[in-house]
mmCIF file of C-alpha atoms and ligand atoms in Angstrom:
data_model
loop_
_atom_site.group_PDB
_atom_site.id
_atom_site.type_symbol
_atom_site.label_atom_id
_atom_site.label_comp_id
_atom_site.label_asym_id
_atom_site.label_seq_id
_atom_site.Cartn_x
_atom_site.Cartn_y
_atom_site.Cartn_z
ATOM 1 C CA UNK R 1 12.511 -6.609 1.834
ATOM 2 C CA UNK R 2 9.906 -9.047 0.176
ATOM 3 C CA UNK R 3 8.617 -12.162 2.473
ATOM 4 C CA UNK R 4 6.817 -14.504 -0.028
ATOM 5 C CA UNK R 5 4.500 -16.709 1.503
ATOM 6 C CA UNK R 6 3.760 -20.363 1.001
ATOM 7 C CA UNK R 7 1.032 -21.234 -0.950
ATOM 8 C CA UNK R 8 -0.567 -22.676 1.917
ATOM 9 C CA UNK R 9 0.218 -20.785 4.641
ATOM 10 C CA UNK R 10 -2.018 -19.469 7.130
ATOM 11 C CA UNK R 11 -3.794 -16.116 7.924
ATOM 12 C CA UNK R 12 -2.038 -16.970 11.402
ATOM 13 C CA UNK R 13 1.591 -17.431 10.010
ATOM 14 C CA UNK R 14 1.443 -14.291 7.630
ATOM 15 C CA UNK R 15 0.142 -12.558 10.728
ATOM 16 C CA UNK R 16 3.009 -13.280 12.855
ATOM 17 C CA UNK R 17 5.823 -12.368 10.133
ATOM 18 C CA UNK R 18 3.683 -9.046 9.801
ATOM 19 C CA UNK R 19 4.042 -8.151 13.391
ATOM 20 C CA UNK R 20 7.975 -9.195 13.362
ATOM 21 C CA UNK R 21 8.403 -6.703 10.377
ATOM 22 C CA UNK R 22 6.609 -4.092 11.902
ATOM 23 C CA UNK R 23 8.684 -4.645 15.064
ATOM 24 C CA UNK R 24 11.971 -4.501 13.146
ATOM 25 C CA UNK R 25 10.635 -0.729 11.726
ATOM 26 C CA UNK R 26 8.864 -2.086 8.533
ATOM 27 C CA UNK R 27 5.731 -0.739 6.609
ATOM 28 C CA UNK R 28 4.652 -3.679 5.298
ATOM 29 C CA UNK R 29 2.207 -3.818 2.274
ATOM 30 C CA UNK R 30 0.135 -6.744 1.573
ATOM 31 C CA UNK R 31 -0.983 -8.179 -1.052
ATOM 32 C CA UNK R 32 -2.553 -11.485 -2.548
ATOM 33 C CA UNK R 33 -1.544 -12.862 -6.043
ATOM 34 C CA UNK R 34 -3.324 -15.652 -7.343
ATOM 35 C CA UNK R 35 -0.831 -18.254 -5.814
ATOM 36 C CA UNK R 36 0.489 -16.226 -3.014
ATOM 37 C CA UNK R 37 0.769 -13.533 -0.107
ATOM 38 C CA UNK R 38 3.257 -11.108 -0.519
ATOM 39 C CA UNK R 39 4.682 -8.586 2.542
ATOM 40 C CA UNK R 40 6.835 -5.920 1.146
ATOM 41 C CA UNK R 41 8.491 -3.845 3.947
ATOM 42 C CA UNK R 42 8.901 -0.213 2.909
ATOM 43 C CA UNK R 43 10.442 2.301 5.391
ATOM 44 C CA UNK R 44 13.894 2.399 7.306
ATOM 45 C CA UNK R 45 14.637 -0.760 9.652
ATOM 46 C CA UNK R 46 16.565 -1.195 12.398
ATOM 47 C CA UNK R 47 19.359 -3.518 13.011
ATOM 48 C CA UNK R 48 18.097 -6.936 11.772
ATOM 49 C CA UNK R 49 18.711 -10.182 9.942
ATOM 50 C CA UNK R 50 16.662 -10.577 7.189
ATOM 51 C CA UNK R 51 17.601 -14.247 7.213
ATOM 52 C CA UNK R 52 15.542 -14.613 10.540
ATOM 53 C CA UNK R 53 12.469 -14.293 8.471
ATOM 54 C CA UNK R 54 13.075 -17.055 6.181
ATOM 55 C CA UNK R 55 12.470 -19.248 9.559
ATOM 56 C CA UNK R 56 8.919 -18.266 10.243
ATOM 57 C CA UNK R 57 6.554 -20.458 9.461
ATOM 58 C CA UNK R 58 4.605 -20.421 6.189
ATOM 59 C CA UNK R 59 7.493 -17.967 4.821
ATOM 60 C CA UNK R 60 8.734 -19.105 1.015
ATOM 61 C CA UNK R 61 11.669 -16.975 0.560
ATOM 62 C CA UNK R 62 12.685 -13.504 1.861
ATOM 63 C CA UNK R 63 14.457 -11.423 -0.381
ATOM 64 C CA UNK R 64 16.236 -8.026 -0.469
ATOM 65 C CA UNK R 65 15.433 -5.265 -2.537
ATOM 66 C CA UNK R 66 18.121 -3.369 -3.897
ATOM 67 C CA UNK R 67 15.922 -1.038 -5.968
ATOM 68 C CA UNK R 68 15.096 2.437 -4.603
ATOM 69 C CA UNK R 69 11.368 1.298 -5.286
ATOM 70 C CA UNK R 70 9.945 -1.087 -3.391
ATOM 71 C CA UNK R 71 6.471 -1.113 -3.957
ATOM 72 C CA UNK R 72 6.619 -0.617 -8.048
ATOM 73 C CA UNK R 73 8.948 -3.457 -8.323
ATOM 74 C CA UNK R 74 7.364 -6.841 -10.370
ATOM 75 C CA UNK R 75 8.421 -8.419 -6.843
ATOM 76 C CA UNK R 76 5.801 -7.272 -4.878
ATOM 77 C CA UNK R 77 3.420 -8.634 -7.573
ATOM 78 C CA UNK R 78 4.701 -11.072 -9.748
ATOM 79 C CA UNK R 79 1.756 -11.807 -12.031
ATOM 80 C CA UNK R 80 1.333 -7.733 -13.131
ATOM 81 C CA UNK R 81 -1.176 -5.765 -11.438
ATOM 82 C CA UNK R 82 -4.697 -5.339 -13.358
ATOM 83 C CA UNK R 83 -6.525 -1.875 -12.615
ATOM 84 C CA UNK R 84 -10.216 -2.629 -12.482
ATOM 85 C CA UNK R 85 -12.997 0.000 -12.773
ATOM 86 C CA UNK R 86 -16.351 -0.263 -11.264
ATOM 87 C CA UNK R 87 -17.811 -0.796 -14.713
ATOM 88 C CA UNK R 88 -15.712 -3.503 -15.292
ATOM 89 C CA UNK R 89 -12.954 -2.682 -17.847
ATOM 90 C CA UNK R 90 -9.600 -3.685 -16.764
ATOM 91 C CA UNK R 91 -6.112 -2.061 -17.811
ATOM 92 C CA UNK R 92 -3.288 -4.215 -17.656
ATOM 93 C CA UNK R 93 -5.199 -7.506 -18.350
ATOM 94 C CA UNK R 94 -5.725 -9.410 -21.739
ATOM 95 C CA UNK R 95 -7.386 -6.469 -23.303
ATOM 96 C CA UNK R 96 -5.455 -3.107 -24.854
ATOM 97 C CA UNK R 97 -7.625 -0.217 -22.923
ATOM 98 C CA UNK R 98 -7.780 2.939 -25.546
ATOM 99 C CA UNK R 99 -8.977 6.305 -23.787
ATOM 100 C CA UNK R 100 -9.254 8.629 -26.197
ATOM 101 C CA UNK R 101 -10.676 12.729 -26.234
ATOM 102 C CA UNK R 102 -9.732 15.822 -27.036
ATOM 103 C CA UNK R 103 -7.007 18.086 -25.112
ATOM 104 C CA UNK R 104 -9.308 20.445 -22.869
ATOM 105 C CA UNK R 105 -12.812 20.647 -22.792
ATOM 106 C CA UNK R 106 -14.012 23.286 -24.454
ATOM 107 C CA UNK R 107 -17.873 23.430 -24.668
ATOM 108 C CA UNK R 108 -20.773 21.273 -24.471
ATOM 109 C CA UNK R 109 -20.940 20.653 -27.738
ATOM 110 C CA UNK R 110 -17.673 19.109 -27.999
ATOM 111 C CA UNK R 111 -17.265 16.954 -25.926
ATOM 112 C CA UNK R 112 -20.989 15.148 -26.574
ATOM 113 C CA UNK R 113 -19.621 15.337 -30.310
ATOM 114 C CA UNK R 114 -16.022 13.668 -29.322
ATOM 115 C CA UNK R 115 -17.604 11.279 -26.722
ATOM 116 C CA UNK R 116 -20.212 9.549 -29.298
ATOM 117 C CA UNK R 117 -17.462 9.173 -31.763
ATOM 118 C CA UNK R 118 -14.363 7.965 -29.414
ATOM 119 C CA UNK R 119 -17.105 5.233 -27.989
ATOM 120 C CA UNK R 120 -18.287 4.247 -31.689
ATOM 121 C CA UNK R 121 -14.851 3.582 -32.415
ATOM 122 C CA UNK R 122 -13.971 0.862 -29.507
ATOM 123 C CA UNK R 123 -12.598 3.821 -26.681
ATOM 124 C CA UNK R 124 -13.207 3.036 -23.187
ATOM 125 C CA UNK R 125 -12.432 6.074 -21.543
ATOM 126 C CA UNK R 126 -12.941 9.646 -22.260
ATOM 127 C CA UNK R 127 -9.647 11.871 -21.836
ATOM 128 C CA UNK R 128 -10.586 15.625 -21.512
ATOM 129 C CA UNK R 129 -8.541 17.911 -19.707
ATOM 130 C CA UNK R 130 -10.983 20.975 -17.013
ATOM 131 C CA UNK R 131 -7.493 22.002 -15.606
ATOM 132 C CA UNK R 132 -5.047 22.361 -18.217
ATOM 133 C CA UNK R 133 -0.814 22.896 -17.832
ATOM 134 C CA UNK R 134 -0.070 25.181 -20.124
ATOM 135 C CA UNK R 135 3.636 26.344 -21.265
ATOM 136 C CA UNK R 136 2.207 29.987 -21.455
ATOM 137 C CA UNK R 137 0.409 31.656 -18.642
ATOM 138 C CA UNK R 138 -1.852 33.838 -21.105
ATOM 139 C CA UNK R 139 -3.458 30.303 -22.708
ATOM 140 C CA UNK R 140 -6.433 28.572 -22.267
ATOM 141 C CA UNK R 141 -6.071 26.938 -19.154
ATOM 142 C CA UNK R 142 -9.367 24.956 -18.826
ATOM 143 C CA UNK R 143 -12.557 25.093 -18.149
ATOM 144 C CA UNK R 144 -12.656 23.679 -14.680
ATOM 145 C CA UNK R 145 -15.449 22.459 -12.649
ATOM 146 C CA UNK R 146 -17.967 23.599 -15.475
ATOM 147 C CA UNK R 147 -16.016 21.159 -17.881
ATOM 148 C CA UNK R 148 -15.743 18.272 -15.038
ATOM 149 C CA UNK R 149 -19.575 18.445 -14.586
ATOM 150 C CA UNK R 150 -19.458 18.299 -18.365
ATOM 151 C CA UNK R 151 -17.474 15.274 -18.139
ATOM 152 C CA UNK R 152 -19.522 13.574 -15.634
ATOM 153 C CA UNK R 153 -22.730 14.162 -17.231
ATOM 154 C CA UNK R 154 -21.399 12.645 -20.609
ATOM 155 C CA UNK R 155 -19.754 9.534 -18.983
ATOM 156 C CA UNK R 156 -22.802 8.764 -17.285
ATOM 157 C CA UNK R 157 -24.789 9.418 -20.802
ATOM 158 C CA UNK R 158 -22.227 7.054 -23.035
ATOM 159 C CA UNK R 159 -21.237 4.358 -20.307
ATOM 160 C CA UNK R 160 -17.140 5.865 -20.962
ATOM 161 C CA UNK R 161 -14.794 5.918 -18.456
ATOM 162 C CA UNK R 162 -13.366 9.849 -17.855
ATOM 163 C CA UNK R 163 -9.942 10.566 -17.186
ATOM 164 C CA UNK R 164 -8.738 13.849 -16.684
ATOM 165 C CA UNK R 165 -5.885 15.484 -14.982
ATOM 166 C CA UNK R 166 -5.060 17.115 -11.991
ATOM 167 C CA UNK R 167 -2.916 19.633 -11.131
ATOM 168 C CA UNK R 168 -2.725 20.790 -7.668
ATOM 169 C CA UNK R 169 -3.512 18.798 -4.018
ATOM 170 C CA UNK R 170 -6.409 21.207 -3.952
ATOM 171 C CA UNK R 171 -8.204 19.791 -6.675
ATOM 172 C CA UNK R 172 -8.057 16.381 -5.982
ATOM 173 C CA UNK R 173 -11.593 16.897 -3.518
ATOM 174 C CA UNK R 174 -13.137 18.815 -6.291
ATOM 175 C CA UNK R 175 -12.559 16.099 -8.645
ATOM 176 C CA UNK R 176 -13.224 12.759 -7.070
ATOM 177 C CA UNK R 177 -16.727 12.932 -7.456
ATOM 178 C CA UNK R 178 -16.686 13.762 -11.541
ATOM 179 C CA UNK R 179 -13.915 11.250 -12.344
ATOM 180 C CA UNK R 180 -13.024 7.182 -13.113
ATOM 181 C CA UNK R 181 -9.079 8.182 -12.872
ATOM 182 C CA UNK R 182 -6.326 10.926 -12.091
ATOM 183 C CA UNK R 183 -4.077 11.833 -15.028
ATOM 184 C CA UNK R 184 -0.776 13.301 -13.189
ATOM 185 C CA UNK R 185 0.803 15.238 -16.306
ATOM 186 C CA UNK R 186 4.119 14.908 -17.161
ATOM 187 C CA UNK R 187 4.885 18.430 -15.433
ATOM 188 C CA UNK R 188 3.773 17.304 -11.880
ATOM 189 C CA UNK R 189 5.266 13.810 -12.413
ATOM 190 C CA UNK R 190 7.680 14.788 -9.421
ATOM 191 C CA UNK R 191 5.382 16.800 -7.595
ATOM 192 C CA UNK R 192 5.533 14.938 -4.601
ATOM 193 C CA UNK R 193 3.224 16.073 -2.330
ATOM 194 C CA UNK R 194 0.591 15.749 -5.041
ATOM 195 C CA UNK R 195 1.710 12.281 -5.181
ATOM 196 C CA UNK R 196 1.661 11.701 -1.629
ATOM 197 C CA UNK R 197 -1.886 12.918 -1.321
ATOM 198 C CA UNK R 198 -2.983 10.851 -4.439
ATOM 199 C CA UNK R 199 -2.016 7.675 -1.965
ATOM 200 C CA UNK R 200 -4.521 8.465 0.128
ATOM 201 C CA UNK R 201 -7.343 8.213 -2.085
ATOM 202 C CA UNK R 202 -8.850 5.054 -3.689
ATOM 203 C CA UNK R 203 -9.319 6.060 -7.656
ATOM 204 C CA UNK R 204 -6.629 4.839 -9.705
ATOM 205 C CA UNK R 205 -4.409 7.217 -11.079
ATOM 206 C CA UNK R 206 -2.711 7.599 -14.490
ATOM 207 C CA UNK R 207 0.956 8.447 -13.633
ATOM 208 C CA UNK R 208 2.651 10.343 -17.010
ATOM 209 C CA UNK R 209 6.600 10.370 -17.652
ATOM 210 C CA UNK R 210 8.261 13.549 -16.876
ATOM 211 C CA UNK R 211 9.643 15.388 -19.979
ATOM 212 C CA UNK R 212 13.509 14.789 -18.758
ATOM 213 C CA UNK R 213 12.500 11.915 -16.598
ATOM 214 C CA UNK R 214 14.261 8.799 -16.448
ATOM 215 C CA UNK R 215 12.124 5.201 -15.927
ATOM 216 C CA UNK R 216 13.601 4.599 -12.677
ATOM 217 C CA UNK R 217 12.357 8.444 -11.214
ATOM 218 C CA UNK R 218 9.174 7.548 -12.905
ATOM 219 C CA UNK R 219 8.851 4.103 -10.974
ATOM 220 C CA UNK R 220 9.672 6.169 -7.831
ATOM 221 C CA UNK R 221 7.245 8.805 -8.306
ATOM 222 C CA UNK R 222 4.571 5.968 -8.835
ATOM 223 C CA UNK R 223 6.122 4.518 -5.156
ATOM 224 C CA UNK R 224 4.944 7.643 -3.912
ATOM 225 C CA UNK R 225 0.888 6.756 -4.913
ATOM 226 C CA UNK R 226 1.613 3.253 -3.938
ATOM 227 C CA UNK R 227 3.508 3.939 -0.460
ATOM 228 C CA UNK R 228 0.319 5.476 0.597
ATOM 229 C CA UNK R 229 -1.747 2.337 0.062
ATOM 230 C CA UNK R 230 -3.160 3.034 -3.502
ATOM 231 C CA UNK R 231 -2.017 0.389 -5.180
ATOM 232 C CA UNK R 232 -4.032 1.296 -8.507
ATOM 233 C CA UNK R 233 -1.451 3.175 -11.041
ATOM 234 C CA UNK R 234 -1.297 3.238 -14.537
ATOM 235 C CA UNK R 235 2.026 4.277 -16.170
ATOM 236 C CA UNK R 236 1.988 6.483 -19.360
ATOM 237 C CA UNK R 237 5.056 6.967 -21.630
ATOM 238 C CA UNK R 238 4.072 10.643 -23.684
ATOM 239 C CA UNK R 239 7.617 11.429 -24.888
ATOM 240 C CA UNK R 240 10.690 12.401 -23.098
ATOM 241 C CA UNK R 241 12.889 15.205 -24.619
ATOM 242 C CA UNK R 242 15.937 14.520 -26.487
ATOM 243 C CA UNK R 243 17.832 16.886 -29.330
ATOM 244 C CA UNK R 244 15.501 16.049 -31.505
ATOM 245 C CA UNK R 245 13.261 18.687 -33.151
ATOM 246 C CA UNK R 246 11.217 16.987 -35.969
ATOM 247 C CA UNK R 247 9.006 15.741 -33.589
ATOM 248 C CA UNK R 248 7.577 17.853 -30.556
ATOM 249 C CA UNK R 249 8.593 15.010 -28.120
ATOM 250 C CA UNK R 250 11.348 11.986 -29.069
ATOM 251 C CA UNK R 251 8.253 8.888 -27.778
ATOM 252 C CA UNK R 252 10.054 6.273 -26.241
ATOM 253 C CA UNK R 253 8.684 2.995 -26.685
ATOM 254 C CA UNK R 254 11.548 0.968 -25.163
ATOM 255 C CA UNK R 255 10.122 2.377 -22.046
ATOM 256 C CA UNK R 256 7.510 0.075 -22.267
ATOM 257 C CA UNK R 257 8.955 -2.981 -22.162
ATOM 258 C CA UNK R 258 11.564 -1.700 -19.849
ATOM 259 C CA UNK R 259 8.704 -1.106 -17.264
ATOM 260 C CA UNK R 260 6.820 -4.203 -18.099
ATOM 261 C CA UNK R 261 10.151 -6.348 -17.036
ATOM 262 C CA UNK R 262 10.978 -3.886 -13.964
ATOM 263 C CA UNK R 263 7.642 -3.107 -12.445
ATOM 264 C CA UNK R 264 4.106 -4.929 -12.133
ATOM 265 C CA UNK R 265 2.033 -1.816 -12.734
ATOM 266 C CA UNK R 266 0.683 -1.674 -16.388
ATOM 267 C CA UNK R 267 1.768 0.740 -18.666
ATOM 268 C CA UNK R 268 0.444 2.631 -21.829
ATOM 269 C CA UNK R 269 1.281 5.117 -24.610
ATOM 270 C CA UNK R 270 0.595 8.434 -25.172
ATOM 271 C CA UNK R 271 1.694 8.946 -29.395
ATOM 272 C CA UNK R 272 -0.073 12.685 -29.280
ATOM 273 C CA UNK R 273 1.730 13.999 -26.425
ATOM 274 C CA UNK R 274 4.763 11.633 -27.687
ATOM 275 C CA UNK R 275 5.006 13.217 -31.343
ATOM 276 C CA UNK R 276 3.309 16.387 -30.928
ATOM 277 C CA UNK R 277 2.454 15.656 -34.943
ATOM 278 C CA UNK R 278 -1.066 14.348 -36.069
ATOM 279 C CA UNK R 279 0.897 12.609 -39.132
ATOM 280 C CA UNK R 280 2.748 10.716 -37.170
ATOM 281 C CA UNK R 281 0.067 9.537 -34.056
ATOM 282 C CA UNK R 282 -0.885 6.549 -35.749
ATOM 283 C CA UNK R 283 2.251 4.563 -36.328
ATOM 284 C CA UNK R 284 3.710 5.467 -32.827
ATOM 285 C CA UNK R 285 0.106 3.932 -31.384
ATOM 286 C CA UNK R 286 0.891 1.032 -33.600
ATOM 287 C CA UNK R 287 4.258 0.623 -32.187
ATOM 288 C CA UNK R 288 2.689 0.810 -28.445
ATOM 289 C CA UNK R 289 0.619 -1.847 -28.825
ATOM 290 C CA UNK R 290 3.375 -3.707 -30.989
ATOM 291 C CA UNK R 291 5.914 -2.700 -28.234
ATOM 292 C CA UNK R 292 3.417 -4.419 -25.161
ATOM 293 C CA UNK R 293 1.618 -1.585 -24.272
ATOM 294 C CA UNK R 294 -1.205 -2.445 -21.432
ATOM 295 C CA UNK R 295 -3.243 0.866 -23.438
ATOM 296 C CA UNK R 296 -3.096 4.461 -25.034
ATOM 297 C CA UNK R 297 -3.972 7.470 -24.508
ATOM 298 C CA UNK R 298 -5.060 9.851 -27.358
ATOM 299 C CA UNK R 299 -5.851 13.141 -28.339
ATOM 300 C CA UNK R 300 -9.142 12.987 -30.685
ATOM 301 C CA UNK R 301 -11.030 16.049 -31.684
ATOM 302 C CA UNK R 302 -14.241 16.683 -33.752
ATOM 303 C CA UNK R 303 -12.501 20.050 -35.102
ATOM 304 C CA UNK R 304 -8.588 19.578 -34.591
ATOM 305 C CA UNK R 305 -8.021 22.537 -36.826
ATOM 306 C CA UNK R 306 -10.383 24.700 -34.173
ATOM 307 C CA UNK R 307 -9.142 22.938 -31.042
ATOM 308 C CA UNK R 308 -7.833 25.335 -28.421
ATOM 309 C CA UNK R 309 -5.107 23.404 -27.106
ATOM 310 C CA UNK R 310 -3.049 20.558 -28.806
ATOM 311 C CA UNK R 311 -5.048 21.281 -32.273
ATOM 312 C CA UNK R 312 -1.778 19.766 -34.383
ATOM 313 C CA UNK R 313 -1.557 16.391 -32.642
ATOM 314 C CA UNK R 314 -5.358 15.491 -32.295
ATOM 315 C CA UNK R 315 -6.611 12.887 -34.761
ATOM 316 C CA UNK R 316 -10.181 13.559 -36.287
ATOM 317 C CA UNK R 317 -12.550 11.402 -35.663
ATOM 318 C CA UNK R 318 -12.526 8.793 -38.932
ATOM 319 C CA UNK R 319 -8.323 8.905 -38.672
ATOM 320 C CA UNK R 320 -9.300 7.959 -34.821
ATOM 321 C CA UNK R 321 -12.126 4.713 -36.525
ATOM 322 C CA UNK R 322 -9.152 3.560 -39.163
ATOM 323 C CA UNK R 323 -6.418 3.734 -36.224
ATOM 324 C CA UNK R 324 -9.022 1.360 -34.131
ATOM 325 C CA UNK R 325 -9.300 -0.885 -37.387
ATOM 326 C CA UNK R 326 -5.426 -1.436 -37.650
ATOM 327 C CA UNK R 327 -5.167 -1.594 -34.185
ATOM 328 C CA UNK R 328 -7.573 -4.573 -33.930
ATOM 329 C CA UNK R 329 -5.309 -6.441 -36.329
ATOM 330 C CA UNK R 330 -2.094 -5.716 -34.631
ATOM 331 C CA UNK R 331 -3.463 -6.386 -30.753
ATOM 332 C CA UNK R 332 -4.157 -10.336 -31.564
ATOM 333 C CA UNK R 333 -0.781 -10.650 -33.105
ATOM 334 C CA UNK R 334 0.946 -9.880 -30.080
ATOM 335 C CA UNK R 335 -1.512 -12.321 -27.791
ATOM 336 C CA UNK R 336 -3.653 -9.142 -27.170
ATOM 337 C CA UNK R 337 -7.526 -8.344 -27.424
ATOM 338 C CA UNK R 338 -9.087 -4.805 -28.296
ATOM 339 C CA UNK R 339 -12.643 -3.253 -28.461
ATOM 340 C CA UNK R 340 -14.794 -3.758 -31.547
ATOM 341 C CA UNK R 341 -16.517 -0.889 -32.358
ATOM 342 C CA UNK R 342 -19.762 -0.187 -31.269
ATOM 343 C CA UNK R 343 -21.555 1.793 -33.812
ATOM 344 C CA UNK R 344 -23.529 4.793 -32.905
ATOM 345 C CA UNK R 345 -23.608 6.306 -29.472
ATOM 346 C CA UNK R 346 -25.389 8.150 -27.323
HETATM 347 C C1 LIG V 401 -2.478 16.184 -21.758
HETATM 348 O O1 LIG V 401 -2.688 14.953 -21.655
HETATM 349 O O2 LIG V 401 -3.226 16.953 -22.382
HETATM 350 C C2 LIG V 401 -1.209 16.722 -21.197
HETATM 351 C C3 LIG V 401 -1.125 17.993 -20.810
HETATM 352 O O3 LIG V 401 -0.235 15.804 -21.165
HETATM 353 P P1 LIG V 401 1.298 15.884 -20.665
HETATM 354 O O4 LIG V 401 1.218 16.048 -19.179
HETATM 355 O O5 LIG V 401 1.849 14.572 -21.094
HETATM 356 O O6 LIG V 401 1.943 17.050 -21.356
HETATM 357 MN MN1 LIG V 402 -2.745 17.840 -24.662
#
């Protein structure tokens, strides 16, 4: 159930509808839009007439929710949630947010190379996986707290952002203090314990599609982060698979503007993950943007062709500049802003 408050109304009058919903067996989750308080009660009630609430004072209008999710509904914020980092970039606002880095980290090197030239080209964030999901056990499978040190060091050298995923609950301590933002890969997308844990801490996380996922168990795997309080989730669509072959992944952008209309939480596009083809990266980032995307996420490398992981689907580093370039034409067009670039880095 959603209570919307008056405009007007009083700490005192949201107060007392909080305590009747907690009384009646809600959770309730607060939160402030520009014009409004909003109470979402999450949880199972007892026996109660929802109509009751529509007489407390200060209360606009109660309404049910008949979606499983609650929390990642556009009800329980109406104007779109913005994820704000300490440095001040914002996903899910006015600007498209690119993060952009190679698959794994791999060396020192590398990832000082990739940073200067992601940042030079307008990226925000650096993407770099330390613990790494891979289909075969005998892979690479990261580099691990050497390469989130690695991370760290060159975020706090270039000013970028680092994202970088995590696997296990276990990790989540070892990580906090190396990283800007989760990345939940699209194999632990229903890992719910992970999920559960990940609403306990206060670091937004970026929440990918599962491979056979449909948007509705994605919005209720990202009601798992939020039911614990962490409201800060960024949505990623990477590619669902279909019967398709051509492509490693079948990238579906209607899922963007399906979640934009259904849920509050911004949303961006993975087109490395989502095509599995360097030759084909660009124009699926295009479409993101195009499509509404808040933001994508890509795979850039210095060396594709010597990358250990995801080699074929990372762009090198001047397609990565001209991708920026069109980019910055097609983000006005659809009422959007984007990076400039900055020149040389670090
Ligand atoms: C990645 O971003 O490198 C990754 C492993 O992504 P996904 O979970 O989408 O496969
Ligand atoms: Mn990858």
């Amino acid at each position: 159930m959603i209570v919307a408050m008056q405009e007007k109304a009083t700490d005192e009058q949201i107060q007392a509808v909080v305590e009747r919903m907690v009384e009646v067996g809600f959770n309730v989750h607060r939160t402030t839009g520009a014009l409004q308080t909003i109470l979402a009660g999450v949880g199972t009630p007892g026996q109660f007439d929802h109509k009751d609430f529509e007489l407390f004072a200060g209360v606009a209008e109660v309404v049910r929710i008949s979606s499983p999710y609650k929390l990642a509904g556009r009800g329980f914020r109406p104007e779109g949630t913005i994820v704000t980092f300490p440095n001040g970039v914002a996903v899910g606002g006015d600007e498209v947010i690119v993060m952009a880095g190679p698959c794994s980290i791999e060396s020192r090197e590398q990832i000082f190379t990739c940073a200067a030239q992601v940042k030079a080209a307008g990226a925000k964030f650096l993407r770099g996986g330390a613990f790494k999901p891979r289909s075969s056990p005998y892979s690479f499978q990261g580099m691990g707290l050497t390469g989130l040190k690695l991370l760290r060091e060159v975020g706090d050298a270039t000013g970028l952002l680092i994202i970088s995923e995590v696997m296990e609950i276990s990790q989540i301590d070892i990580m906090l203090p190396y990283i800007d933002c989760f990345q939940v890969g699209a194999r632990n997308m229903q890992n719910f314990n992970l999920l559960r844990e990940l609403g306990q801490v206060r670091k937004p996380v970026l929440l990918k599609r599962g491979i056979a996922a449909t948007i509705e168990e994605l919005l209720l795997s990202a009601e798992y982060i939020l039911s614990g309080g962490n409201y800060d989730v960024i949505l990623c669509e990477r590619g669902i698979r279909t019967f398709e072959t051509y492509t490693r992944n079948t990238m579906d952008i209607s899922a963007i503007p399906v979640v934009k209309k259904l849920s509050h939480l911004p949303m961006v596009g993975d087109p490395s993950h989502g095509t599995g083809r360097r030759d084909m990266v660009p124009q699926m980032a295009r479409a993101a943007v195009a499509a509404g995307g808040d933001g994508l996420l890509i795979e850039v490398h210095p060396n594709p062709d010597k990358a250990v992981s995801d080699g074929a689907q990372s762009l090198f580093p001047d397609q990565f500049a001209k991708l920026m370039d069109e980019l910055r034409i097609i983000a006005p067009a659809v009422g959007r802003s984007i990076a400039q670039p900055v020149g040389a880095a670090v």
